[in-house]
Amino acid sequence: MIRTRFAPSPTGYLHIGGARTALFSWAFARHHGGQFILRIEDTDVARSTPEAVQAILDGMAWLDLGHDEGPFYQMQSMDRYKQVIGQMLESGLAYPCYCSPAELDAMREAQRARGEKPRYDGRWRPEPGKTLPTPPSGIEPVVRFRNPTEGNVAWKDLVKGTIEFANSELDDLVIARGDGTPTYNFCVVVDDWDMQITHVIRGDDHVNNTPRQINILKALGAPVPQYAHLSMILGDDGTKLSKRHGAVSVMQYFEDGYLPEAVINYLARLGWSHGDAEIFDREQFVQWFDLDHITPSAAQFNTEKLRWLNQHYIKAADDARLADLTRPFLIRNGGNPDDGPDLAAVCALVKERAATIEELADAATLFYRTLHPTPALLAQHVTPEVLPALAELASRLENISWERSAISAAFKETLAAHGLKMPKLAMPVRVLVTGEPQTPAIDATLELIGQKKVVSRLKAAL
């Protein structure tokens, strides 16, 4: 069975790059009828926080990337890691190293001076016929993995193709610190082994970790997963993605009024494609998804493309759902959703031009607030020459069945009676009734605001 995992470190929020990794890992498991595991790699105790864990869980839940097992926390597996390290020490796969930090610094400095690559020189590595130094007092040893010194370690990366490292380039990795706590690369190996992970899909910043992890897995006699390293995501300008490009918490997109299906659709196209398909739901994505069509080159984040997709999904969304999403934004704008027309009906009217729920709420606010047209707007549009037409329109509107077709007819009759063009009458009506010069279609807008409010606001200006 295919088993994938998403294994974030809770040292910050779940960002766009991490969300894409989670999505691809989830989709690959779902496509193959496999299992998707969530693992929280929290061994960096100094930087891991409960708030960051919650931010990861919230982001995964909002994107609806449900896991089959977990979340597992590495800190709860310390006994298991130490057990494996003990077995490795006993079998000679690992050894204690008593180098002090000062010794290691001096070692690297001397290597740099000789023009060599800085690396651990193996002075505490046991070898046949080698006499080791006497362990110094006062130093708690780290534990190092006995990396092979000959040959190569290679794997066929499912995104990048064959990748190969010479073992001579890999020094003996520290797998446990002096206080006994295991290191990241070692914990990952044991977890992937114990959780029977078959495919590791992760960012290409982990490529250099992979040969070390493969060597440890082989030394333990554990199966080696297949690896797929996703290229980085660049900003709109081709530079490394940063906060100014949108490398913010996934939940910031929720706060800014994006729909999760739009974010999922957009993330799916960041480095993966299925022909020319641009818009598809998650079910279609799962059906199509494979690793063969992930590009090995960097993907480029495009905020306008995300906004375009979000606008598409807003237009297609159920109006009642949009109303629920819009309500908190509307309240934040100072509007009262309970004092005005049905919010779902308003969303249906104004959603065509909204790229985010925030913009949808901005457009809806005029239906739910106290009017304050500026003196400049009143002077510009409510002129003496249009007052007679406004008076007649108010009278007509007061005595009709309140529906859009009747409102439109009242406008046409008034315009004909006074020899005016539509903008000459519609603009002052907008300003007097909504306080804004720009609204959706005037008849639809007035229908939602209601007969009593519309007529009273027009008459108040006469």
Short mmCIF file of C-alpha atoms in Angstrom, two decimals:
data_model
loop_
_atom_site.label_atom_id
_atom_site.label_comp_id
_atom_site.label_asym_id
_atom_site.label_seq_id
_atom_site.Cartn_x
_atom_site.Cartn_y
_atom_site.Cartn_z
CA MET A 1 0.00 0.00 0.00
CA ILE A 2 1.16 3.53 -0.84
CA ARG A 3 1.87 5.49 2.34
CA THR A 4 2.92 9.13 2.24
CA ARG A 5 3.51 11.64 5.00
CA PHE A 6 3.54 15.36 5.60
CA ALA A 7 6.01 16.20 8.34
CA PRO A 8 6.17 19.92 9.17
CA SER A 9 8.25 21.40 11.97
CA PRO A 10 6.09 23.52 14.32
CA THR A 11 8.50 26.44 14.39
CA GLY A 12 6.17 28.72 12.41
CA TYR A 13 2.96 28.79 10.42
CA LEU A 14 1.96 26.51 7.55
CA HIS A 15 3.06 28.50 4.49
CA ILE A 16 2.29 28.10 0.81
CA GLY A 17 5.31 25.86 0.11
CA GLY A 18 4.42 23.53 2.96
CA ALA A 19 0.77 23.48 1.91
CA ARG A 20 1.74 22.45 -1.63
CA THR A 21 3.91 19.63 -0.24
CA ALA A 22 1.01 18.49 1.92
CA LEU A 23 -1.39 18.66 -1.03
CA PHE A 24 0.83 16.62 -3.35
CA SER A 25 1.50 14.01 -0.64
CA TRP A 26 -2.22 13.80 0.16
CA ALA A 27 -3.26 13.61 -3.50
CA PHE A 28 -0.70 10.91 -4.34
CA ALA A 29 -1.99 8.73 -1.50
CA ARG A 30 -5.61 9.36 -2.44
CA HIS A 31 -4.98 8.67 -6.14
CA HIS A 32 -3.52 5.26 -5.31
CA GLY A 33 -6.01 4.38 -2.58
CA GLY A 34 -3.20 4.64 -0.04
CA GLN A 35 -2.78 6.34 3.31
CA PHE A 36 -1.65 9.84 4.23
CA ILE A 37 0.08 10.37 7.57
CA LEU A 38 0.53 13.66 9.44
CA ARG A 39 3.69 13.85 11.57
CA ILE A 40 4.74 16.86 13.62
CA GLU A 41 8.55 17.02 13.80
CA ASP A 42 8.85 18.87 17.09
CA THR A 43 12.32 17.83 18.28
CA ASP A 44 13.53 21.44 17.97
CA VAL A 45 12.20 22.11 21.47
CA ALA A 46 13.62 25.63 21.66
CA ARG A 47 11.69 26.82 18.58
CA SER A 48 8.61 24.57 18.52
CA THR A 49 5.46 26.11 19.96
CA PRO A 50 1.91 24.89 20.63
CA GLU A 51 0.67 27.90 18.64
CA ALA A 52 2.63 26.75 15.58
CA VAL A 53 1.24 23.22 15.94
CA GLN A 54 -2.28 24.63 16.03
CA ALA A 55 -1.57 26.84 13.02
CA ILE A 56 -0.51 23.73 11.06
CA LEU A 57 -3.60 21.79 12.13
CA ASP A 58 -5.87 24.75 11.33
CA GLY A 59 -4.32 25.17 7.88
CA MET A 60 -4.69 21.48 7.06
CA ALA A 61 -8.30 21.48 8.26
CA TRP A 62 -9.19 24.62 6.25
CA LEU A 63 -7.73 23.07 3.09
CA ASP A 64 -9.55 19.82 3.97
CA LEU A 65 -6.40 17.72 3.65
CA GLY A 66 -7.53 15.00 6.00
CA HIS A 67 -4.96 12.51 7.29
CA ASP A 68 -5.54 8.81 7.86
CA GLU A 69 -3.11 8.52 10.77
CA GLY A 70 -1.74 11.04 13.23
CA PRO A 71 -0.88 13.63 14.05
CA PHE A 72 2.17 11.90 15.49
CA TYR A 73 4.65 13.93 17.53
CA GLN A 74 8.34 13.05 17.46
CA MET A 75 8.85 14.08 21.08
CA GLN A 76 6.59 11.18 22.05
CA SER A 77 8.95 8.71 20.34
CA MET A 78 12.15 9.54 22.23
CA ASP A 79 12.40 6.09 23.82
CA ARG A 80 12.18 4.45 20.40
CA TYR A 81 14.92 6.67 18.93
CA LYS A 82 17.22 5.99 21.87
CA GLN A 83 16.57 2.27 21.60
CA VAL A 84 17.68 2.26 17.94
CA ILE A 85 20.74 4.40 18.75
CA GLY A 86 21.69 1.91 21.47
CA GLN A 87 21.41 -0.96 19.01
CA MET A 88 23.55 0.91 16.49
CA LEU A 89 26.26 1.54 19.10
CA GLU A 90 26.26 -2.13 20.06
CA SER A 91 26.52 -3.31 16.46
CA GLY A 92 29.22 -0.82 15.48
CA LEU A 93 26.95 1.18 13.13
CA ALA A 94 27.53 4.23 15.31
CA TYR A 95 30.16 5.40 17.78
CA PRO A 96 30.69 8.07 20.46
CA CYS A 97 32.62 11.18 19.47
CA TYR A 98 34.22 13.32 22.18
CA CYS A 99 35.23 16.31 20.05
CA SER A 100 34.49 19.57 21.79
CA PRO A 101 32.92 22.45 19.84
CA ALA A 102 36.29 24.23 20.00
CA GLU A 103 38.06 21.21 18.51
CA LEU A 104 35.53 21.00 15.68
CA ASP A 105 35.94 24.71 14.93
CA ALA A 106 39.73 24.35 14.85
CA MET A 107 39.43 21.26 12.63
CA ARG A 108 37.28 23.10 10.08
CA GLU A 109 39.47 26.20 10.16
CA ALA A 110 42.57 24.13 9.40
CA GLN A 111 40.75 22.39 6.53
CA ARG A 112 39.69 25.72 5.03
CA ALA A 113 43.26 26.96 5.31
CA ARG A 114 44.39 23.95 3.29
CA GLY A 115 41.67 24.59 0.70
CA GLU A 116 39.69 21.53 1.74
CA LYS A 117 35.96 21.12 2.29
CA PRO A 118 35.24 21.52 6.03
CA ARG A 119 34.07 18.20 7.45
CA TYR A 120 34.49 15.89 10.43
CA ASP A 121 37.80 14.06 10.04
CA GLY A 122 36.78 10.79 11.75
CA ARG A 123 39.24 11.05 14.62
CA TRP A 124 36.93 9.13 16.99
CA ARG A 125 35.77 6.65 14.36
CA PRO A 126 36.85 3.11 15.29
CA GLU A 127 38.83 1.33 12.60
CA PRO A 128 40.78 -1.95 12.63
CA GLY A 129 44.27 -1.33 14.01
CA LYS A 130 43.47 2.25 15.00
CA THR A 131 44.18 3.47 18.53
CA LEU A 132 41.57 5.92 19.70
CA PRO A 133 42.40 8.83 22.02
CA THR A 134 41.55 8.54 25.70
CA PRO A 135 38.05 9.96 26.25
CA PRO A 136 38.43 13.38 27.89
CA SER A 137 36.73 14.10 31.18
CA GLY A 138 33.85 16.57 31.32
CA ILE A 139 32.70 16.01 27.72
CA GLU A 140 29.44 14.22 26.99
CA PRO A 141 29.99 12.52 23.63
CA VAL A 142 27.74 12.90 20.65
CA VAL A 143 26.88 9.77 18.70
CA ARG A 144 27.90 9.63 15.03
CA PHE A 145 26.69 7.29 12.31
CA ARG A 146 29.43 5.27 10.61
CA ASN A 147 28.82 6.42 7.07
CA PRO A 148 30.29 4.22 4.31
CA THR A 149 33.56 5.67 3.04
CA GLU A 150 33.56 4.06 -0.39
CA GLY A 151 31.16 3.89 -3.29
CA ASN A 152 28.18 6.07 -4.02
CA VAL A 153 24.67 6.53 -2.75
CA ALA A 154 22.15 7.13 -5.52
CA TRP A 155 18.41 7.17 -6.00
CA LYS A 156 16.01 7.76 -8.86
CA ASP A 157 14.19 10.87 -7.74
CA LEU A 158 10.61 10.80 -8.99
CA VAL A 159 10.81 14.50 -9.92
CA LYS A 160 14.47 15.27 -10.60
CA GLY A 161 15.70 11.98 -12.06
CA THR A 162 18.79 10.12 -10.85
CA ILE A 163 20.75 11.88 -8.09
CA GLU A 164 24.08 10.51 -6.87
CA PHE A 165 26.51 11.41 -4.08
CA ALA A 166 29.96 9.98 -3.41
CA ASN A 167 30.12 8.54 0.10
CA SER A 168 33.54 10.12 0.47
CA GLU A 169 31.75 13.50 0.40
CA LEU A 170 29.56 12.60 3.36
CA ASP A 171 31.10 12.77 6.80
CA ASP A 172 29.85 10.85 9.81
CA LEU A 173 26.54 12.43 10.74
CA VAL A 174 25.73 13.25 14.37
CA ILE A 175 22.62 11.21 15.21
CA ALA A 176 22.46 12.04 18.93
CA ARG A 177 23.61 15.15 20.76
CA GLY A 178 25.69 15.14 23.93
CA ASP A 179 22.57 15.26 26.08
CA GLY A 180 21.26 12.13 24.34
CA THR A 181 18.56 13.80 22.22
CA PRO A 182 18.45 12.45 18.67
CA THR A 183 18.94 14.75 15.70
CA TYR A 184 16.48 15.59 12.93
CA ASN A 185 17.92 13.37 10.20
CA PHE A 186 17.96 10.35 12.48
CA CYS A 187 14.40 10.83 13.77
CA VAL A 188 13.13 11.13 10.20
CA VAL A 189 14.77 7.82 9.29
CA VAL A 190 13.27 5.91 12.23
CA ASP A 191 9.84 7.46 11.71
CA ASP A 192 9.73 6.71 7.99
CA TRP A 193 10.82 3.15 8.77
CA ASP A 194 8.33 2.59 11.61
CA MET A 195 5.46 4.26 9.72
CA GLN A 196 6.22 2.17 6.60
CA ILE A 197 6.39 5.26 4.40
CA THR A 198 6.68 4.22 0.76
CA HIS A 199 7.00 7.65 -0.86
CA VAL A 200 8.61 10.77 0.59
CA ILE A 201 7.38 13.88 -1.21
CA ARG A 202 9.09 17.03 0.10
CA GLY A 203 10.86 20.23 -0.87
CA ASP A 204 14.20 20.10 -2.68
CA ASP A 205 15.87 21.82 0.27
CA HIS A 206 16.00 18.25 1.64
CA VAL A 207 17.99 16.80 -1.26
CA ASN A 208 21.26 16.98 0.69
CA ASN A 209 19.66 15.12 3.62
CA THR A 210 18.51 12.25 1.45
CA PRO A 211 21.83 10.39 0.88
CA ARG A 212 22.52 10.44 4.63
CA GLN A 213 19.05 9.13 5.39
CA ILE A 214 19.32 6.40 2.74
CA ASN A 215 22.65 5.23 4.17
CA ILE A 216 21.20 5.01 7.68
CA LEU A 217 18.13 3.12 6.43
CA LYS A 218 20.33 0.64 4.58
CA ALA A 219 22.57 0.18 7.61
CA LEU A 220 19.49 -0.63 9.69
CA GLY A 221 18.24 -3.08 7.09
CA ALA A 222 15.14 -0.94 6.61
CA PRO A 223 13.33 -0.48 3.28
CA VAL A 224 14.22 2.74 1.46
CA PRO A 225 11.23 4.84 0.36
CA GLN A 226 11.01 6.42 -3.06
CA TYR A 227 11.79 10.13 -3.00
CA ALA A 228 10.26 13.03 -4.90
CA HIS A 229 11.79 16.45 -4.28
CA LEU A 230 9.66 19.42 -5.27
CA SER A 231 11.41 22.49 -6.60
CA MET A 232 11.08 25.77 -4.77
CA ILE A 233 8.38 28.36 -5.37
CA LEU A 234 9.51 31.77 -6.60
CA GLY A 235 7.72 35.08 -6.24
CA ASP A 236 6.07 37.03 -9.06
CA ASP A 237 9.41 38.72 -9.78
CA GLY A 238 11.40 35.48 -10.00
CA THR A 239 13.11 35.86 -6.62
CA LYS A 240 12.72 33.56 -3.62
CA LEU A 241 9.19 33.60 -2.29
CA SER A 242 8.84 35.93 0.70
CA LYS A 243 6.06 37.54 2.70
CA ARG A 244 5.74 40.35 0.21
CA HIS A 245 4.98 37.80 -2.52
CA GLY A 246 2.43 35.89 -0.48
CA ALA A 247 4.61 33.48 1.53
CA VAL A 248 2.38 34.00 4.52
CA SER A 249 0.40 31.63 6.68
CA VAL A 250 -2.16 29.61 4.78
CA MET A 251 -4.71 30.92 7.27
CA GLN A 252 -3.89 34.46 6.13
CA TYR A 253 -5.59 33.55 2.87
CA PHE A 254 -8.67 32.65 4.90
CA GLU A 255 -8.40 36.00 6.69
CA ASP A 256 -8.09 37.79 3.34
CA GLY A 257 -11.21 36.16 1.95
CA TYR A 258 -9.96 33.35 -0.27
CA LEU A 259 -11.90 30.12 -0.67
CA PRO A 260 -10.06 26.88 0.16
CA GLU A 261 -11.05 25.29 -3.17
CA ALA A 262 -9.42 28.20 -5.01
CA VAL A 263 -6.21 27.86 -2.98
CA ILE A 264 -6.17 24.08 -3.56
CA ASN A 265 -6.70 24.56 -7.31
CA TYR A 266 -3.94 27.17 -7.42
CA LEU A 267 -1.45 25.11 -5.39
CA ALA A 268 -2.11 22.11 -7.65
CA ARG A 269 -0.90 24.13 -10.64
CA LEU A 270 2.29 25.29 -8.90
CA GLY A 271 4.69 22.93 -10.61
CA TRP A 272 2.19 20.31 -11.83
CA SER A 273 -0.09 20.26 -14.83
CA HIS A 274 -2.62 18.11 -16.65
CA GLY A 275 -2.62 19.28 -20.24
CA ASP A 276 -4.03 22.79 -20.43
CA ALA A 277 -6.51 22.33 -17.57
CA GLU A 278 -6.57 25.40 -15.33
CA ILE A 279 -9.76 24.99 -13.30
CA PHE A 280 -10.67 21.69 -11.62
CA ASP A 281 -12.03 20.51 -8.29
CA ARG A 282 -10.16 18.34 -5.81
CA GLU A 283 -11.88 15.15 -6.97
CA GLN A 284 -10.69 15.73 -10.53
CA PHE A 285 -7.22 16.63 -9.24
CA VAL A 286 -6.96 13.38 -7.27
CA GLN A 287 -8.06 11.41 -10.34
CA TRP A 288 -5.44 13.09 -12.53
CA PHE A 289 -2.55 13.52 -10.12
CA ASP A 290 0.75 11.76 -10.70
CA LEU A 291 4.39 12.55 -10.07
CA ASP A 292 5.38 12.27 -13.73
CA HIS A 293 3.96 15.69 -14.55
CA ILE A 294 5.66 17.64 -11.79
CA THR A 295 8.19 19.97 -13.33
CA PRO A 296 11.74 19.84 -11.90
CA SER A 297 12.11 23.59 -12.46
CA ALA A 298 10.98 26.21 -9.96
CA ALA A 299 7.31 27.23 -9.91
CA GLN A 300 6.36 30.90 -9.88
CA PHE A 301 3.74 32.31 -7.55
CA ASN A 302 1.30 34.69 -9.23
CA THR A 303 -1.05 36.60 -6.96
CA GLU A 304 -3.24 37.80 -9.83
CA LYS A 305 -3.73 34.22 -11.03
CA LEU A 306 -4.83 33.21 -7.53
CA ARG A 307 -7.27 36.17 -7.43
CA TRP A 308 -8.64 35.16 -10.83
CA LEU A 309 -9.24 31.60 -9.64
CA ASN A 310 -10.81 32.83 -6.42
CA GLN A 311 -13.18 35.06 -8.39
CA HIS A 312 -14.21 32.05 -10.48
CA TYR A 313 -15.01 30.01 -7.36
CA ILE A 314 -16.87 32.89 -5.72
CA LYS A 315 -19.09 33.25 -8.80
CA ALA A 316 -19.84 29.52 -8.69
CA ALA A 317 -20.34 29.30 -4.93
CA ASP A 318 -23.67 28.78 -3.19
CA ASP A 319 -25.05 32.15 -2.11
CA ALA A 320 -25.99 30.96 1.37
CA ARG A 321 -22.43 29.79 1.92
CA LEU A 322 -21.10 33.13 0.66
CA ALA A 323 -23.42 34.91 3.08
CA ASP A 324 -21.98 32.94 6.02
CA LEU A 325 -18.44 33.76 4.91
CA THR A 326 -19.23 37.41 4.23
CA ARG A 327 -20.97 38.12 7.54
CA PRO A 328 -17.83 38.58 9.71
CA PHE A 329 -16.22 40.79 7.05
CA LEU A 330 -19.40 42.85 6.86
CA ILE A 331 -19.46 43.34 10.63
CA ARG A 332 -15.80 44.35 10.51
CA ASN A 333 -16.77 47.01 7.96
CA GLY A 334 -19.31 48.43 10.41
CA GLY A 335 -22.35 46.92 8.71
CA ASN A 336 -25.20 45.18 10.48
CA PRO A 337 -26.17 42.01 8.57
CA ASP A 338 -29.39 41.77 10.58
CA ASP A 339 -30.58 45.23 9.53
CA GLY A 340 -31.10 44.99 5.82
CA PRO A 341 -31.98 42.63 2.98
CA ASP A 342 -31.27 38.91 2.90
CA LEU A 343 -27.48 38.64 2.79
CA ALA A 344 -27.50 35.66 0.44
CA ALA A 345 -29.55 37.68 -2.08
CA VAL A 346 -27.10 40.58 -1.77
CA CYS A 347 -24.16 38.21 -2.32
CA ALA A 348 -25.86 36.88 -5.45
CA LEU A 349 -26.14 40.45 -6.76
CA VAL A 350 -22.62 41.68 -6.03
CA LYS A 351 -20.46 38.54 -6.37
CA GLU A 352 -19.77 38.88 -10.10
CA ARG A 353 -16.96 41.39 -9.63
CA ALA A 354 -15.56 40.22 -6.27
CA ALA A 355 -12.18 38.48 -6.31
CA THR A 356 -12.22 37.83 -2.53
CA ILE A 357 -14.80 37.53 0.24
CA GLU A 358 -13.36 40.78 1.59
CA GLU A 359 -14.24 42.52 -1.68
CA LEU A 360 -17.65 40.86 -1.61
CA ALA A 361 -18.26 42.31 1.85
CA ASP A 362 -17.05 45.74 0.72
CA ALA A 363 -19.60 45.67 -2.11
CA ALA A 364 -22.36 44.43 0.21
CA THR A 365 -21.72 46.97 2.96
CA LEU A 366 -23.82 49.70 1.34
CA PHE A 367 -26.94 47.59 2.04
CA TYR A 368 -26.28 47.44 5.79
CA ARG A 369 -25.02 50.79 7.00
CA THR A 370 -26.21 54.29 7.79
CA LEU A 371 -25.92 56.60 4.79
CA HIS A 372 -23.39 59.39 4.70
CA PRO A 373 -23.16 60.75 1.14
CA THR A 374 -20.49 63.42 1.02
CA PRO A 375 -21.45 67.05 0.29
CA ALA A 376 -19.29 66.82 -2.86
CA LEU A 377 -21.30 63.84 -4.18
CA LEU A 378 -24.59 65.58 -3.41
CA ALA A 379 -23.47 68.78 -5.14
CA GLN A 380 -22.23 66.85 -8.18
CA HIS A 381 -25.25 64.63 -8.76
CA VAL A 382 -28.31 66.01 -6.93
CA THR A 383 -28.66 69.18 -8.96
CA PRO A 384 -31.70 71.52 -9.13
CA GLU A 385 -32.50 70.40 -12.66
CA VAL A 386 -32.97 66.77 -11.61
CA LEU A 387 -35.08 67.43 -8.50
CA PRO A 388 -38.42 67.37 -10.37
CA ALA A 389 -37.58 63.99 -11.88
CA LEU A 390 -36.53 62.67 -8.47
CA ALA A 391 -39.83 63.82 -6.98
CA GLU A 392 -41.83 62.07 -9.72
CA LEU A 393 -39.73 58.90 -9.40
CA ALA A 394 -40.28 58.82 -5.63
CA SER A 395 -44.01 59.12 -6.18
CA ARG A 396 -44.04 56.35 -8.79
CA LEU A 397 -41.90 54.04 -6.62
CA GLU A 398 -44.19 54.55 -3.65
CA ASN A 399 -47.15 53.15 -5.53
CA ILE A 400 -45.83 50.08 -7.35
CA SER A 401 -45.52 46.39 -6.60
CA TRP A 402 -41.94 46.18 -5.31
CA GLU A 403 -40.15 44.04 -7.83
CA ARG A 404 -37.30 44.68 -10.21
CA SER A 405 -39.36 44.89 -13.42
CA ALA A 406 -41.75 47.44 -11.91
CA ILE A 407 -38.86 49.52 -10.58
CA SER A 408 -37.25 49.51 -14.02
CA ALA A 409 -40.54 50.59 -15.61
CA ALA A 410 -40.88 53.48 -13.13
CA PHE A 411 -37.43 54.72 -14.14
CA LYS A 412 -38.22 54.50 -17.86
CA GLU A 413 -41.50 56.38 -17.45
CA THR A 414 -39.87 59.13 -15.41
CA LEU A 415 -36.99 59.49 -17.86
CA ALA A 416 -39.41 59.78 -20.77
CA ALA A 417 -41.52 62.37 -18.96
CA HIS A 418 -38.52 64.61 -18.26
CA GLY A 419 -36.43 63.95 -21.36
CA LEU A 420 -33.46 62.60 -19.39
CA LYS A 421 -30.86 59.89 -20.03
CA MET A 422 -30.58 57.04 -17.50
CA PRO A 423 -27.28 58.16 -15.88
CA LYS A 424 -28.73 61.62 -15.17
CA LEU A 425 -31.38 60.06 -12.92
CA ALA A 426 -29.68 56.85 -11.77
CA MET A 427 -26.59 58.59 -10.35
CA PRO A 428 -28.45 60.91 -7.93
CA VAL A 429 -30.67 57.99 -6.90
CA ARG A 430 -27.59 55.91 -6.13
CA VAL A 431 -26.05 58.70 -4.07
CA LEU A 432 -29.26 59.43 -2.13
CA VAL A 433 -30.23 55.81 -1.51
CA THR A 434 -26.83 54.15 -1.00
CA GLY A 435 -24.41 56.99 -0.38
CA GLU A 436 -22.23 55.65 -3.22
CA PRO A 437 -21.95 56.63 -6.89
CA GLN A 438 -21.16 53.04 -7.95
CA THR A 439 -23.56 50.14 -7.32
CA PRO A 440 -24.80 47.07 -9.16
CA ALA A 441 -27.78 47.53 -11.48
CA ILE A 442 -29.94 50.26 -9.96
CA ASP A 443 -33.25 48.38 -10.19
CA ALA A 444 -31.76 45.26 -8.56
CA THR A 445 -30.09 47.36 -5.87
CA LEU A 446 -33.29 49.23 -4.99
CA GLU A 447 -35.30 46.01 -4.93
CA LEU A 448 -33.02 44.58 -2.24
CA ILE A 449 -32.85 47.74 -0.14
CA GLY A 450 -36.64 47.79 0.10
CA GLN A 451 -39.47 50.10 -0.87
CA LYS A 452 -39.82 51.93 2.43
CA LYS A 453 -36.14 52.83 2.75
CA VAL A 454 -35.76 53.83 -0.90
CA VAL A 455 -38.81 56.14 -0.95
CA SER A 456 -38.01 57.74 2.40
CA ARG A 457 -34.41 58.44 1.41
CA LEU A 458 -35.46 60.02 -1.89
CA LYS A 459 -38.15 62.16 -0.26
CA ALA A 460 -35.74 63.34 2.42
CA ALA A 461 -33.67 65.05 -0.27
CA LEU A 462 -36.60 66.89 -1.89
#
